[in-house]
Tab-separated table of C-alpha atoms in Angstrom:
chain	number	residue	atom	x	y	z
A	249	UNK	CA	1.042	39.252	22.025
A	250	UNK	CA	1.690	38.914	18.456
A	251	UNK	CA	4.032	37.162	18.842
A	252	UNK	CA	2.436	34.580	21.257
A	253	UNK	CA	-0.570	34.172	18.983
A	254	UNK	CA	1.947	33.861	15.501
A	255	UNK	CA	3.621	30.794	17.378
A	256	UNK	CA	0.312	29.382	18.172
A	257	UNK	CA	-0.328	29.859	14.678
A	258	UNK	CA	3.087	27.752	13.768
A	259	UNK	CA	2.431	25.318	16.182
A	260	UNK	CA	-1.749	24.930	15.490
A	261	UNK	CA	0.293	24.740	10.903
A	262	UNK	CA	2.699	22.082	12.548
A	263	UNK	CA	0.156	20.305	13.785
A	264	UNK	CA	-1.935	19.856	11.417
A	265	UNK	CA	0.732	18.696	8.807
A	266	UNK	CA	2.319	16.249	10.833
A	267	UNK	CA	-1.563	14.861	11.753
A	268	UNK	CA	-2.197	14.510	7.484
A	269	UNK	CA	1.331	13.204	6.984
A	270	UNK	CA	0.687	10.822	9.581
A	271	UNK	CA	-2.576	10.307	9.582
A	272	UNK	CA	-2.338	6.859	7.196
A	273	UNK	CA	0.197	4.909	9.315
A	274	UNK	CA	-2.828	6.047	12.419
A	275	UNK	CA	-5.172	3.964	9.935
A	276	UNK	CA	-3.020	1.069	9.832
A	277	UNK	CA	-2.740	0.984	13.731
A	278	UNK	CA	-6.370	1.762	14.211
A	279	UNK	CA	-7.204	-1.396	11.478
A	280	UNK	CA	-4.638	-3.957	13.935
A	281	UNK	CA	-5.821	-3.163	16.848
A	282	UNK	CA	-9.555	-3.192	15.800
A	283	UNK	CA	-8.375	-6.723	14.280
A	284	UNK	CA	-7.035	-8.102	17.412
A	285	UNK	CA	-10.357	-7.486	19.414
A	286	UNK	CA	-12.612	-8.617	16.581
A	287	UNK	CA	-13.722	-5.360	16.856
A	288	UNK	CA	-16.281	-5.344	13.135
A	289	UNK	CA	-17.842	-1.839	13.200
A	290	UNK	CA	-14.407	-0.143	13.906
A	291	UNK	CA	-13.001	-2.543	11.007
A	292	UNK	CA	-15.654	-1.161	8.848
A	293	UNK	CA	-15.071	2.710	9.793
A	294	UNK	CA	-11.276	2.113	9.014
A	295	UNK	CA	-11.355	-0.247	5.169
A	296	UNK	CA	-12.824	-0.429	1.646
A	297	UNK	CA	-14.463	-4.396	1.649
A	298	UNK	CA	-15.882	-3.913	-1.353
A	299	UNK	CA	-12.836	-2.582	-3.003
A	300	UNK	CA	-9.807	-5.088	-0.583
A	301	UNK	CA	-12.332	-7.702	-2.047
A	302	UNK	CA	-11.717	-6.219	-5.542
A	303	UNK	CA	-8.154	-6.069	-4.942
A	304	UNK	CA	-7.814	-9.916	-3.650
A	305	UNK	CA	-9.857	-11.734	-6.000
A	306	UNK	CA	-7.497	-11.325	-9.210
A	307	UNK	CA	-4.715	-12.157	-6.473
A	308	UNK	CA	-6.480	-15.574	-5.761
A	309	UNK	CA	-7.389	-16.742	-8.995
A	310	UNK	CA	-3.383	-17.892	-9.956
A	311	UNK	CA	-4.606	-16.186	-13.533
A	312	UNK	CA	-1.720	-13.171	-14.352
A	313	UNK	CA	-4.335	-11.670	-16.882
A	314	UNK	CA	-6.553	-10.887	-14.414
A	315	UNK	CA	-4.204	-8.811	-12.525
A	316	UNK	CA	-3.907	-6.444	-15.733
A	317	UNK	CA	-6.341	-4.446	-16.579
A	318	UNK	CA	-9.241	-4.916	-19.420
A	319	UNK	CA	-9.063	-3.672	-22.643
A	320	UNK	CA	-11.527	-0.753	-23.768
A	321	UNK	CA	-14.103	-1.142	-25.895
A	322	UNK	CA	-13.083	1.915	-27.714
A	323	UNK	CA	-9.489	0.624	-28.799
A	324	UNK	CA	-10.652	-2.916	-28.871
A	325	UNK	CA	-13.800	-4.242	-29.475
A	326	UNK	CA	-12.847	-7.768	-30.323
A	327	UNK	CA	-10.174	-8.268	-26.965
A	328	UNK	CA	-12.475	-6.468	-24.415
A	329	UNK	CA	-15.859	-8.764	-25.879
A	330	UNK	CA	-12.995	-11.903	-25.463
A	331	UNK	CA	-12.343	-10.631	-21.795
A	332	UNK	CA	-15.830	-10.811	-20.891
A	333	UNK	CA	-16.040	-14.638	-22.012
A	334	UNK	CA	-12.694	-15.232	-20.547
A	335	UNK	CA	-14.188	-13.900	-17.331
A	336	UNK	CA	-17.207	-16.378	-17.007
A	337	UNK	CA	-16.067	-19.134	-17.967
A	338	UNK	CA	-12.326	-19.236	-15.829
A	339	UNK	CA	-12.718	-20.812	-12.272
A	340	UNK	CA	-13.213	-18.740	-9.761
A	341	UNK	CA	-9.947	-18.887	-7.304
A	342	UNK	CA	-10.243	-18.795	-3.521
A	343	UNK	CA	-12.573	-16.624	-1.900
A	344	UNK	CA	-11.424	-13.495	-0.895
A	345	UNK	CA	-13.684	-13.457	2.320
A	346	UNK	CA	-11.304	-15.789	4.397
A	347	UNK	CA	-9.076	-12.639	4.377
A	348	UNK	CA	-11.244	-10.444	5.510
A	349	UNK	CA	-12.159	-12.150	8.795
A	350	UNK	CA	-10.959	-10.292	11.806
A	351	UNK	CA	-8.107	-13.007	12.834
A	352	UNK	CA	-6.893	-13.307	9.170
A	353	UNK	CA	-6.754	-8.580	8.664
A	354	UNK	CA	-4.399	-9.352	12.870
A	355	UNK	CA	-2.836	-11.860	10.450
A	356	UNK	CA	-2.097	-9.933	7.398
A	357	UNK	CA	-1.039	-7.329	9.665
A	358	UNK	CA	1.370	-8.863	11.352
A	359	UNK	CA	3.576	-9.433	7.926
A	360	UNK	CA	1.366	-13.582	7.293
A	361	UNK	CA	1.405	-13.120	4.186
A	362	UNK	CA	-1.016	-15.641	1.850
A	363	UNK	CA	-1.488	-17.864	5.695
A	364	UNK	CA	-3.704	-15.397	7.184
A	365	UNK	CA	-6.231	-16.890	5.753
A	366	UNK	CA	-5.850	-20.227	7.279
A	367	UNK	CA	-4.374	-18.363	10.373
A	368	UNK	CA	-7.120	-20.185	13.602
A	369	UNK	CA	-7.274	-17.872	16.765
A	370	UNK	CA	-4.006	-18.561	19.246
A	371	UNK	CA	-3.526	-17.848	22.878
A	372	UNK	CA	-0.796	-15.191	23.283
A	373	UNK	CA	-0.890	-14.413	20.183
A	374	UNK	CA	-1.904	-10.481	20.419
A	375	UNK	CA	0.466	-10.208	22.417
A	376	UNK	CA	2.867	-11.162	20.233
A	377	UNK	CA	5.882	-8.288	18.975
A	378	UNK	CA	4.396	-7.389	15.484
A	379	UNK	CA	6.510	-6.156	12.502
A	380	UNK	CA	6.390	-2.016	12.247
A	381	UNK	CA	5.181	-1.082	9.020
A	382	UNK	CA	7.877	0.840	6.537
A	383	UNK	CA	5.962	3.709	4.360
A	384	UNK	CA	5.971	2.230	0.629
A	385	UNK	CA	4.410	5.259	-0.966
A	386	UNK	CA	3.174	8.560	-0.178
A	387	UNK	CA	0.991	10.910	-1.871
A	388	UNK	CA	-1.838	13.843	-1.110
A	389	UNK	CA	-4.625	11.178	-2.150
A	390	UNK	CA	-3.038	7.687	-1.308
A	391	UNK	CA	-0.431	5.709	0.882
A	392	UNK	CA	1.289	2.226	0.567
A	393	UNK	CA	2.785	0.899	3.582
A	394	UNK	CA	3.794	-2.512	4.141
A	395	UNK	CA	4.597	-5.461	6.804
A	396	UNK	CA	7.949	-7.546	5.676
A	397	UNK	CA	7.774	-11.174	7.015
A	398	UNK	CA	11.138	-13.239	7.383
A	399	UNK	CA	11.391	-14.347	4.502
A	400	UNK	CA	11.313	-10.943	3.055
A	401	UNK	CA	7.980	-9.996	1.360
A	402	UNK	CA	5.949	-7.683	1.586
A	403	UNK	CA	2.351	-7.342	2.635
A	404	UNK	CA	1.215	-4.269	1.128
A	405	UNK	CA	-1.420	-1.894	2.715
A	406	UNK	CA	-3.142	0.831	0.070
A	407	UNK	CA	-4.973	3.493	1.769
A	408	UNK	CA	-6.580	6.131	0.428
A	409	UNK	CA	-7.886	9.954	2.272
A	410	UNK	CA	-11.399	10.490	2.162
A	411	UNK	CA	-11.270	13.555	3.694
A	412	UNK	CA	-8.328	16.327	5.126
A	413	UNK	CA	-7.312	13.480	8.220
A	414	UNK	CA	-9.390	10.247	7.691
A	415	UNK	CA	-8.025	7.623	5.083
A	416	UNK	CA	-9.624	3.916	4.307
A	417	UNK	CA	-7.576	1.031	3.234
A	418	UNK	CA	-8.437	-0.007	-0.602
A	419	UNK	CA	-6.212	-2.402	-1.282
A	420	UNK	CA	-3.672	-5.213	0.027
A	421	UNK	CA	-0.900	-6.645	-1.945
A	422	UNK	CA	-0.673	-10.148	-1.111
A	423	UNK	CA	3.197	-11.546	-1.282
A	424	UNK	CA	4.147	-13.915	-4.563
A	425	UNK	CA	3.101	-17.554	-4.093
A	426	UNK	CA	0.220	-19.904	-3.830
A	427	UNK	CA	-2.801	-19.165	-1.268
A	428	UNK	CA	-2.953	-22.399	1.766
A	429	UNK	CA	-6.102	-24.565	0.841
A	430	UNK	CA	-7.926	-24.054	4.574
A	431	UNK	CA	-7.188	-27.294	6.816
A	432	UNK	CA	-9.486	-30.106	7.206
A	433	UNK	CA	-10.944	-30.012	10.921
A	434	UNK	CA	-9.017	-32.542	13.197
A	435	UNK	CA	-11.518	-35.142	14.935
A	436	UNK	CA	-10.294	-35.109	18.864
A	437	UNK	CA	-8.824	-38.229	19.672
A	438	UNK	CA	-10.228	-41.019	21.938
A	439	UNK	CA	-7.740	-43.216	23.594
A	440	UNK	CA	-8.375	-47.135	23.713
A	441	UNK	CA	-9.551	-48.044	27.144
A	442	UNK	CA	-7.465	-50.258	28.684
A	443	UNK	CA	-7.730	-54.077	29.027
A	444	UNK	CA	-7.512	-55.287	32.613
A	445	UNK	CA	-5.511	-58.562	32.388
């Protein structure tokens, strides 16, 4: 009896350990699935939209200094004061909300990178094979997973632990490059009426 009980305890511990380390991957596939089915409530459970929006804004601004942490008022009061004015006066880049629609999130999980913002719903893309994420970093409270496009560029997803088995997406690292502009809608063309001779 003791041996059976001991085996059950070991199996429960092994299952808990596997679940603990697999939870970020489960969250990634949950985000991909929710985005494919336009499940906004599911995305809200799996993503911290404010944190992801804040992570995208400096990447889209095209200003390298926006990616560096601001100077502290204690160590560099003049630099911190100057940075406040630069942030206000600097032109804002593309809206990060373009990357936070279900279609765009689906595109990001499929390694479309910066082009996910201009993605249009295409029939059959949900059934197409999507790249598997690879672990880039795995820690107790933070995990990063990346999907790689055909050109070798990575889109990196950072998850943060919010509970023993609950992880939320808090950061998306876009590949290097320029952000494409949203295409203008194409007006439908009508054929000219045929003239009878």
